[in-house]
């Protein structure tokens, strides 16, 4: 097996803030003489609106500006550089063709106030995406408005509330398993519900007995992540749904892990009433700094009246129309029509893959995670033995015996040139190491990662100090996270003393 | 370190009983599990809170955890110093970092609290119920 060498050194050029660089008078522009008559500024703008100087405005040459931003970009680790195995985050590669499509003039230059007749193409993209997402999830209708997964959760729960209120009683609580992402109980709270914890059983799945004990007429619904954050499919989901429906409660599914089951299982077929998807996970649109997220929400017909307005409807002649006449709607949850640039990218991905391609993506994601699991099992403690799908959760139990903890392992992995996996989540696993390779990693990249993890496991036994003091190859080592959280410095101030020039 | 003059809960709160009043904080084990505490949120004085209900949160660099009321009662006093100095929870969990003082609402609930021996056995067995 050939293993390519990983980077042994990260960018080490230090770089000051742009405000601390340059020198007055230095500049990067050289304007040629104007070929139109010159007029004084004071003729054009009121004196009181003009200022002579901007305090601290940097003055730099072009080369300094280019180097400044190039150096900063060098500090970045991103999915175009290497494996990014953050569990629960599905950091899959974002195909470049998506970018090309999102930048087509007819999409990129749209204005949201254009009349419907001039944006039929864009509405068609959104309508097609809605139809595709409904088909993939087995649901009836979809809103594309929410701007992130957590925003989708809130939108979904507001609809749950509206549904119960339309039946006369809002109900009080939402059941949330203890393995859930922190956004789940938070969304329940913000939607005005009490979040009630449901403990997992020894297999790492929802406990039906515990559920029965917590079920009562005040329960508005349950939020289930499936597969859950341990990567385990909630096999009792259909029975859980039956029990919820028996008391008139609804089933919300956190669909952040949909990448594990596209084309294999449909939430709409196992009792889910409402769910959100993360386009920036499952459907290959960029995460965070790479672009805004998008968290579409899919519902069954019973909840459709409450969807945020407007929805896109297709008229008899095939034209698309924005429908604002939705009296029971919870209202708008986002300006205009959501993150349109993400919708065009996600649709491009779905259409390029097709049904078989999406299924293959999920199967490969599961296969890759199983490969990592089988290679690391033994060196790292497997928190739950049940079969896992797209991700696998280890713990630092074996390493802790040598005084090395999950944070140290994560930092050491940086020395081997990898972004660390998710750590310390899910909370049900002490010292959790949550790895999700996704389908877009090659065998070689996975082997290099596995190799690094195994080396670190050995180092924990032979040279624990080396792991505890990692990273050794980065520009900055460990930062004082506690102090940063207790006394955050949120604003740069010019250094005191005589002004630098 | 488990002072034997205090009572405990399985959620890792300690309770110092003084007549009809009780002082409440989190244990050494809890602060050690949490790691560096960066934020503490406590209820206003005057609130009435039921046993087992959430009375506040502690946030560490690792996680946010709820604080559970060991006993039903009315909050008489709150240790507001923790808002500016959350590190005290790590430094002195049984002393400086007491969290709230309450008037005990139902003395029969005292029976449900753990003794220092029981709590010691509980954390020796891992410190959680699942
Ligand atoms: C299981 C799960 N649910 C919800 C979310 C929230 O999604 P977002 O980050 O898009 O708000 C995440 C994201 O990390 C997640 O992993």
Short mmCIF file of C-alpha atoms in Angstrom, two decimals, chain A residues 178 199-200 424 427 430 480-483 485-487, chain B residues 33 36-38 61-63 84 86-87 90 126 130:
data_model
loop_
_atom_site.label_atom_id
_atom_site.label_comp_id
_atom_site.label_asym_id
_atom_site.label_seq_id
_atom_site.Cartn_x
_atom_site.Cartn_y
_atom_site.Cartn_z
CA UNK A 178 -30.12 12.62 25.22
CA UNK A 199 -32.51 8.58 27.89
CA UNK A 200 -30.94 6.21 25.35
CA UNK A 424 -16.83 15.71 23.05
CA UNK A 427 -22.65 14.01 25.15
CA UNK A 430 -17.51 10.46 27.53
CA UNK A 480 -6.45 29.60 26.35
CA UNK A 481 -10.03 28.70 25.49
CA UNK A 482 -11.32 29.26 29.00
CA UNK A 483 -9.90 32.76 29.26
CA UNK A 485 -14.64 32.56 26.71
CA UNK A 486 -14.54 34.28 30.09
CA UNK A 487 -13.02 37.54 28.91
CA UNK B 33 -16.03 16.69 34.55
CA UNK B 36 -13.03 25.22 32.83
CA UNK B 37 -16.32 26.92 33.61
CA UNK B 38 -16.84 30.06 31.54
CA UNK B 61 -15.37 25.05 27.33
CA UNK B 62 -16.74 21.55 26.69
CA UNK B 63 -20.47 21.72 27.24
CA UNK B 84 -18.10 37.79 36.67
CA UNK B 86 -17.12 31.73 36.85
CA UNK B 87 -13.65 30.27 37.47
CA UNK B 90 -13.48 25.25 39.44
CA UNK B 126 -19.06 6.22 37.09
CA UNK B 130 -27.13 4.98 32.40
#
